[in-house]
């Protein structure tokens, strides 16, 4: 049974523990640099020897922290004694508890990172809710069907992305451990997994009230060609916007069986502008590696003017959402939530540290709240016209 040491290095008092010492703690305890035991002083707290020991351990602690954080930009490097290249620590997730044969495929589908699935669901949910009759709730059956299909469709999109990018991913710090880049999954296995997920999502899409194979085929085409755009244009985030917001077209059609351009088009454009905003912030994580390997992005295109550009896209997204609401005759509750969502975007842009990959990722993930606010606004605006 593991036990907990109390006191300094010379203390003999040990208290039994009901829980085994985690492997990470055992590793730190015996590591020559990360050993946490010397941080607890001996009884002579203020002896010169111990003051020197505590000072050296403080410096070791700083060195330890600077090598276990996420990669940072130039501004952050000044705060950690000029560390130019920081190591990325892979944080464990629930995937690690799955059978070893399944783990690479679960990572390939990004099942432990649901934010991409939310970005697929929101445009569909917005559109399907807008298509509901005034004064009534949306058809939750269609929402449930798409919510079930979205993880598989998103997983297929991630898989084909990693298939095309496997050689580039090997040279990018954040993505070099992805299954196909690391060799845990072969390209052939990846393609088979892609087809399997696509088949599952297709079977679920067929359960929509009104299904269109043309809309789904366009959805698949955009998803499969998106990875290639990184080689061709700096506006790859705009192409991603077309791809990930295609659900706004599918959502309206699933309910109505037809399209109403005065509502669907501005809604689709608002989602595209929003995607450019959040994915430009996301792309700033890899901008240094992207330059080295020849990958294009709006983060590189906008450069030091990124905040001015994404402010413009935020205004465009909010403006087209307001136009959508006006054309759909939504009630006043929508505009209250639209104002709150505008504040969320303003907070992102104002506080984003584009030189810090960790902060860029936090701002990127925070967009789930924007999507949720807009959905709540549309729902209440439809129920209370």
Coordinates of C-alpha atoms in Angstrom, one line a residue:
X1 CA 0.0 0.0 0.0
X2 CA 1.3 3.5 -0.9
X3 CA 2.0 6.0 1.9
X4 CA 2.4 9.7 2.2
X5 CA 5.6 11.2 3.6
X6 CA 5.3 14.1 5.9
X7 CA 8.2 16.4 6.7
X8 CA 11.6 16.8 5.2
X9 CA 14.0 14.5 3.5
X10 CA 15.1 13.1 6.9
X11 CA 11.7 12.7 8.4
X12 CA 10.6 9.1 9.2
X13 CA 6.9 9.8 9.8
X14 CA 4.8 8.1 7.2
X15 CA 1.0 8.1 7.2
X16 CA -0.7 5.1 5.4
X17 CA -3.0 6.0 2.5
X18 CA -6.1 4.3 1.3
X19 CA -5.3 5.3 -2.3
X20 CA -2.3 4.1 -4.4
X21 CA 0.2 6.8 -5.4
X22 CA -0.5 7.8 -9.0
X23 CA 2.2 6.8 -11.6
X24 CA 2.8 10.5 -12.3
X25 CA 3.6 11.3 -8.7
X26 CA 6.0 8.3 -8.5
X27 CA 7.7 9.5 -11.6
X28 CA 8.1 13.1 -10.2
X29 CA 9.3 11.7 -6.9
X30 CA 12.3 9.9 -8.5
X31 CA 13.0 12.4 -11.2
X32 CA 16.3 14.2 -10.6
X33 CA 14.9 17.6 -11.6
X34 CA 11.1 17.2 -10.8
X35 CA 11.6 15.6 -7.4
X36 CA 9.2 17.5 -5.2
X37 CA 10.5 16.2 -1.8
X38 CA 13.3 18.7 -1.3
X39 CA 10.8 21.6 -1.5
X40 CA 9.9 20.7 2.1
X41 CA 12.6 22.1 4.3
X42 CA 14.2 20.4 7.3
X43 CA 13.4 21.6 10.8
X44 CA 16.1 24.3 10.6
X45 CA 14.1 26.5 8.3
X46 CA 16.4 29.5 8.3
X47 CA 19.8 28.0 8.3
X48 CA 22.1 29.2 5.5
X49 CA 22.2 25.7 4.1
X50 CA 18.5 25.4 3.8
X51 CA 18.1 28.9 2.4
X52 CA 20.5 28.0 -0.4
X53 CA 18.6 24.7 -0.9
X54 CA 15.2 26.5 -1.1
X55 CA 16.6 29.0 -3.6
X56 CA 18.0 26.3 -5.9
X57 CA 14.7 24.3 -5.6
X58 CA 12.8 27.5 -6.5
X59 CA 14.8 27.8 -9.7
X60 CA 14.3 24.2 -10.5
X61 CA 10.6 24.6 -10.0
X62 CA 10.5 27.5 -12.5
X63 CA 12.4 25.4 -15.0
X64 CA 10.0 22.6 -14.5
X65 CA 7.0 24.8 -15.0
X66 CA 8.4 26.4 -18.2
X67 CA 9.0 23.0 -19.8
X68 CA 5.5 21.5 -19.1
X69 CA 3.3 24.3 -20.3
X70 CA 1.8 24.6 -23.8
X71 CA 3.8 26.3 -26.6
X72 CA 3.8 30.1 -26.2
X73 CA 4.5 33.1 -28.4
X74 CA 7.2 35.8 -28.2
X75 CA 5.3 37.8 -25.6
X76 CA 5.0 34.9 -23.2
X77 CA 8.6 33.8 -23.8
X78 CA 9.8 37.0 -22.1
X79 CA 8.0 35.9 -18.9
X80 CA 9.8 32.5 -18.6
X81 CA 13.4 33.5 -18.7
X82 CA 13.8 33.4 -22.5
X83 CA 12.8 29.8 -23.1
X84 CA 12.6 29.8 -26.9
X85 CA 11.0 26.4 -27.4
X86 CA 8.6 24.8 -24.9
X87 CA 7.6 21.2 -24.9
X88 CA 4.0 20.2 -25.4
X89 CA 2.7 17.8 -22.8
X90 CA 0.0 15.4 -24.0
X91 CA -2.8 15.5 -21.5
X92 CA -4.4 12.1 -20.9
X93 CA -8.1 11.8 -21.6
X94 CA -10.8 9.1 -21.2
X95 CA -9.7 7.6 -24.5
X96 CA -6.7 6.2 -22.7
X97 CA -9.1 3.8 -20.8
X98 CA -10.4 2.3 -24.1
X99 CA -8.9 -0.9 -25.5
X100 CA -5.6 -0.2 -27.1
X101 CA -6.8 -1.3 -30.5
X102 CA -9.5 1.3 -30.5
X103 CA -7.6 4.3 -29.1
X104 CA -5.9 5.4 -32.3
X105 CA -9.3 5.5 -34.1
X106 CA -11.0 7.4 -31.3
X107 CA -8.2 10.0 -31.4
X108 CA -8.5 10.1 -35.2
X109 CA -12.2 11.0 -34.9
X110 CA -11.4 13.5 -32.1
X111 CA -14.1 12.0 -29.9
X112 CA -12.5 13.6 -26.9
X113 CA -12.7 17.1 -28.4
X114 CA -16.4 17.7 -29.0
X115 CA -16.1 21.4 -29.9
X116 CA -15.9 20.5 -33.6
X117 CA -19.2 18.6 -33.3
X118 CA -20.8 21.6 -31.7
X119 CA -19.7 23.8 -34.6
X120 CA -21.5 21.4 -36.9
X121 CA -24.7 21.1 -34.8
X122 CA -25.2 24.9 -34.2
X123 CA -25.9 26.0 -37.8
X124 CA -28.3 23.1 -38.3
X125 CA -30.0 23.8 -35.0
X126 CA -30.3 27.5 -35.8
X127 CA -31.9 26.8 -39.2
X128 CA -34.2 24.1 -38.1
X129 CA -35.5 26.2 -35.2
X130 CA -36.0 29.2 -37.5
X131 CA -38.1 26.9 -39.8
X132 CA -40.6 26.2 -37.0
X133 CA -43.9 27.9 -37.1
X134 CA -44.3 31.2 -35.3
X135 CA -45.3 30.6 -31.7
X136 CA -44.3 26.9 -31.6
X137 CA -41.3 24.9 -30.6
X138 CA -39.0 23.3 -33.3
X139 CA -39.2 19.7 -34.4
X140 CA -36.9 18.1 -31.9
X141 CA -36.9 14.9 -33.9
X142 CA -34.9 16.5 -36.7
X143 CA -32.6 18.1 -34.2
X144 CA -32.0 14.7 -32.5
X145 CA -31.4 13.0 -35.8
X146 CA -28.7 15.6 -36.8
X147 CA -27.2 15.5 -33.3
X148 CA -26.7 11.8 -33.7
X149 CA -25.2 12.0 -37.2
X150 CA -22.9 15.0 -36.4
X151 CA -20.2 13.1 -34.4
X152 CA -19.8 10.5 -37.2
X153 CA -19.8 13.1 -40.0
X154 CA -17.3 15.3 -38.0
X155 CA -15.2 12.2 -37.3
X156 CA -15.1 11.4 -41.0
X157 CA -14.1 15.0 -41.8
X158 CA -11.2 14.8 -39.3
X159 CA -10.1 11.5 -40.7
X160 CA -9.9 12.7 -44.3
X161 CA -8.2 15.9 -43.1
X162 CA -5.5 13.8 -41.3
X163 CA -5.1 11.6 -44.3
X164 CA -4.2 14.5 -46.6
X165 CA -2.2 16.3 -43.9
X166 CA -0.3 13.3 -42.5
X167 CA 3.1 14.5 -43.9
X168 CA 2.6 18.1 -42.8
X169 CA 1.4 17.0 -39.3
X170 CA 4.7 15.3 -38.7
X171 CA 6.4 18.7 -38.8
X172 CA 3.9 20.5 -36.6
X173 CA 4.4 20.3 -32.8
X174 CA 0.7 20.3 -32.0
X175 CA -0.2 17.6 -34.5
X176 CA 2.8 15.3 -34.8
X177 CA 1.3 12.7 -32.4
X178 CA -1.9 12.4 -34.5
X179 CA -2.5 8.7 -35.3
X180 CA -1.7 8.8 -39.1
X181 CA 1.2 11.2 -38.6
X182 CA 2.7 9.0 -35.9
X183 CA 2.1 5.7 -37.8
X184 CA -0.4 4.3 -35.3
X185 CA -3.0 4.2 -38.1
X186 CA -2.0 3.4 -41.7
X187 CA -3.4 5.5 -44.6
X188 CA -5.4 2.5 -45.8
X189 CA -6.9 2.0 -42.4
X190 CA -7.7 5.7 -42.2
X191 CA -9.6 5.6 -45.5
X192 CA -11.6 2.6 -44.4
X193 CA -12.4 4.3 -41.1
X194 CA -13.4 7.4 -43.1
X195 CA -15.8 5.4 -45.2
X196 CA -17.3 3.6 -42.2
X197 CA -18.1 6.9 -40.4
X198 CA -19.5 8.4 -43.5
X199 CA -21.8 5.4 -44.0
X200 CA -23.0 5.7 -40.5
X201 CA -23.8 9.4 -40.8
X202 CA -25.5 8.8 -44.1
X203 CA -27.8 6.2 -42.6
X204 CA -28.8 8.6 -39.9
X205 CA -29.3 11.5 -42.3
X206 CA -31.8 9.4 -44.1
X207 CA -34.1 9.6 -41.0
X208 CA -34.6 13.4 -41.5
X209 CA -38.1 14.4 -42.3
X210 CA -37.0 15.8 -45.7
X211 CA -33.8 14.3 -47.0
X212 CA -31.8 15.7 -50.0
X213 CA -29.0 13.6 -51.4
X214 CA -27.8 16.7 -53.3
X215 CA -27.3 18.7 -50.1
X216 CA -25.6 15.8 -48.4
X217 CA -23.3 15.2 -51.4
X218 CA -22.3 18.8 -51.4
X219 CA -21.6 18.6 -47.7
X220 CA -19.3 15.6 -48.3
X221 CA -17.6 17.3 -51.2
X222 CA -16.8 20.4 -49.2
X223 CA -15.5 18.3 -46.2
X224 CA -13.2 16.2 -48.4
X225 CA -11.8 19.1 -50.4
X226 CA -11.2 21.5 -47.4
X227 CA -7.8 20.0 -46.5
X228 CA -6.5 20.7 -50.0
X229 CA -7.4 24.4 -49.7
X230 CA -4.5 24.9 -47.2
X231 CA -2.1 24.4 -50.1
X232 CA -3.9 26.8 -52.5
X233 CA -5.2 29.9 -50.7
X234 CA -4.7 31.9 -47.5
X235 CA -8.5 32.1 -47.3
X236 CA -8.9 28.5 -46.2
X237 CA -10.9 29.6 -43.2
X238 CA -13.5 31.0 -45.6
X239 CA -13.7 27.6 -47.3
X240 CA -14.1 26.0 -43.8
X241 CA -17.0 28.4 -43.2
X242 CA -18.7 27.1 -46.3
X243 CA -18.2 23.6 -45.2
X244 CA -19.1 23.6 -41.5
X245 CA -22.1 25.9 -42.0
X246 CA -23.7 23.8 -44.7
X247 CA -25.9 22.4 -42.0
X248 CA -27.9 25.7 -42.0
X249 CA -29.1 24.8 -45.5
X250 CA -29.8 21.2 -44.5
X251 CA -31.6 22.2 -41.4
X252 CA -34.2 24.4 -43.2
X253 CA -34.7 21.9 -45.9
X254 CA -35.2 19.0 -43.4
X255 CA -38.2 20.9 -41.9
X256 CA -39.7 22.7 -44.9
X257 CA -38.7 20.5 -47.9
X258 CA -37.6 23.6 -49.7
X259 CA -35.3 26.7 -49.2
X260 CA -36.2 30.3 -48.5
X261 CA -33.2 32.4 -49.6
X262 CA -34.2 35.5 -47.7
X263 CA -33.7 33.6 -44.4
X264 CA -31.3 30.8 -45.3
X265 CA -28.8 32.9 -47.2
X266 CA -28.0 35.5 -44.5
X267 CA -28.0 32.8 -41.9
X268 CA -25.5 30.8 -43.9
X269 CA -23.3 33.9 -44.4
X270 CA -23.4 34.8 -40.7
X271 CA -22.1 31.3 -39.9
X272 CA -19.3 31.7 -42.4
X273 CA -18.2 35.0 -41.0
X274 CA -18.3 33.5 -37.5
X275 CA -16.2 30.6 -38.6
X276 CA -13.6 32.8 -40.2
X277 CA -13.3 34.7 -36.8
X278 CA -12.9 31.7 -34.5
X279 CA -10.8 29.6 -36.9
X280 CA -8.4 32.5 -37.5
X281 CA -7.8 32.7 -33.8
X282 CA -7.3 28.9 -33.8
X283 CA -4.8 29.1 -36.7
X284 CA -2.6 31.4 -34.7
X285 CA -1.6 28.4 -32.6
X286 CA 0.4 26.9 -35.6
X287 CA 1.5 30.0 -37.5
X288 CA 5.2 29.5 -37.0
X289 CA 5.0 25.8 -38.0
X290 CA 2.7 26.7 -40.9
X291 CA 5.3 29.1 -42.3
X292 CA 8.0 26.3 -42.2
X293 CA 5.9 23.6 -43.9
X294 CA 4.1 25.9 -46.4
X295 CA 0.6 25.8 -45.0
X296 CA -1.6 28.8 -45.7
X297 CA -4.2 30.4 -43.3
X298 CA -5.9 33.7 -42.6
X299 CA -3.8 34.0 -39.5
X300 CA -0.7 34.4 -41.8
X301 CA -2.7 36.5 -44.2
X302 CA -3.9 39.0 -41.6
X303 CA -0.7 39.0 -39.5
X304 CA -0.5 41.9 -37.1
X305 CA -3.9 43.2 -38.4
X306 CA -5.7 40.1 -37.3
X307 CA -7.8 41.8 -34.6
X308 CA -9.0 44.5 -37.0
X309 CA -10.0 41.8 -39.6
X310 CA -11.8 39.6 -37.2
X311 CA -13.6 42.6 -35.7
X312 CA -15.0 43.2 -39.2
X313 CA -16.1 39.6 -39.5
X314 CA -17.7 39.8 -36.1
X315 CA -19.7 42.9 -37.2
X316 CA -20.7 41.1 -40.4
X317 CA -21.8 38.0 -38.5
X318 CA -23.9 39.9 -36.1
X319 CA -25.4 42.1 -38.9
X320 CA -26.4 39.1 -41.0
X321 CA -27.9 37.4 -38.0
X322 CA -30.0 40.5 -37.3
X323 CA -31.1 40.5 -41.0
X324 CA -32.0 36.8 -40.7
X325 CA -34.1 37.5 -37.6
X326 CA -35.9 40.4 -39.2
X327 CA -36.7 38.4 -42.3
X328 CA -37.9 35.5 -40.2
X329 CA -40.0 37.8 -37.9
X330 CA -38.4 36.7 -34.7
X331 CA -39.5 38.2 -31.5
X332 CA -37.7 40.6 -29.2
X333 CA -36.1 37.9 -27.0
X334 CA -33.8 37.1 -29.9
X335 CA -32.2 40.5 -30.0
X336 CA -31.5 40.3 -26.2
X337 CA -29.5 37.2 -26.8
X338 CA -27.9 38.6 -29.9
X339 CA -26.6 41.5 -27.8
X340 CA -25.2 39.0 -25.3
X341 CA -23.6 37.0 -28.1
X342 CA -22.1 40.3 -29.5
X343 CA -20.5 40.9 -26.1
X344 CA -19.0 37.4 -26.2
X345 CA -17.3 38.0 -29.5
X346 CA -16.1 41.4 -28.3
X347 CA -14.6 39.8 -25.2
X348 CA -12.8 37.2 -27.4
X349 CA -11.3 39.8 -29.7
X350 CA -10.3 42.2 -26.9
X351 CA -8.7 39.6 -24.7
X352 CA -7.2 37.2 -27.2
X353 CA -3.4 36.8 -26.9
X354 CA -2.6 35.8 -30.4
X355 CA 1.0 35.0 -29.4
X356 CA -0.1 32.4 -26.9
X357 CA -1.3 29.1 -28.4
X358 CA -3.0 28.2 -25.1
X359 CA -5.0 31.4 -25.0
X360 CA -5.9 31.0 -28.7
X361 CA -7.3 27.6 -28.0
X362 CA -9.3 28.8 -25.0
X363 CA -10.9 31.6 -27.1
X364 CA -11.6 29.1 -29.9
X365 CA -13.4 26.7 -27.5
X366 CA -15.3 29.6 -25.9
X367 CA -17.3 30.0 -29.2
X368 CA -19.6 27.2 -28.0
X369 CA -21.2 29.9 -25.8
X370 CA -21.8 32.2 -28.8
X371 CA -23.5 29.3 -30.6
X372 CA -25.6 28.5 -27.6
X373 CA -26.7 32.1 -27.1
X374 CA -27.8 32.4 -30.7
X375 CA -29.7 29.1 -30.5
X376 CA -31.5 30.2 -27.3
X377 CA -32.3 33.6 -28.9
X378 CA -33.8 31.9 -32.0
X379 CA -35.8 29.4 -29.9
X380 CA -37.3 32.1 -27.6
X381 CA -37.7 34.5 -30.5
X382 CA -39.7 31.9 -32.3
X383 CA -41.8 30.8 -29.3
X384 CA -42.5 34.5 -28.3
X385 CA -42.9 36.4 -31.6

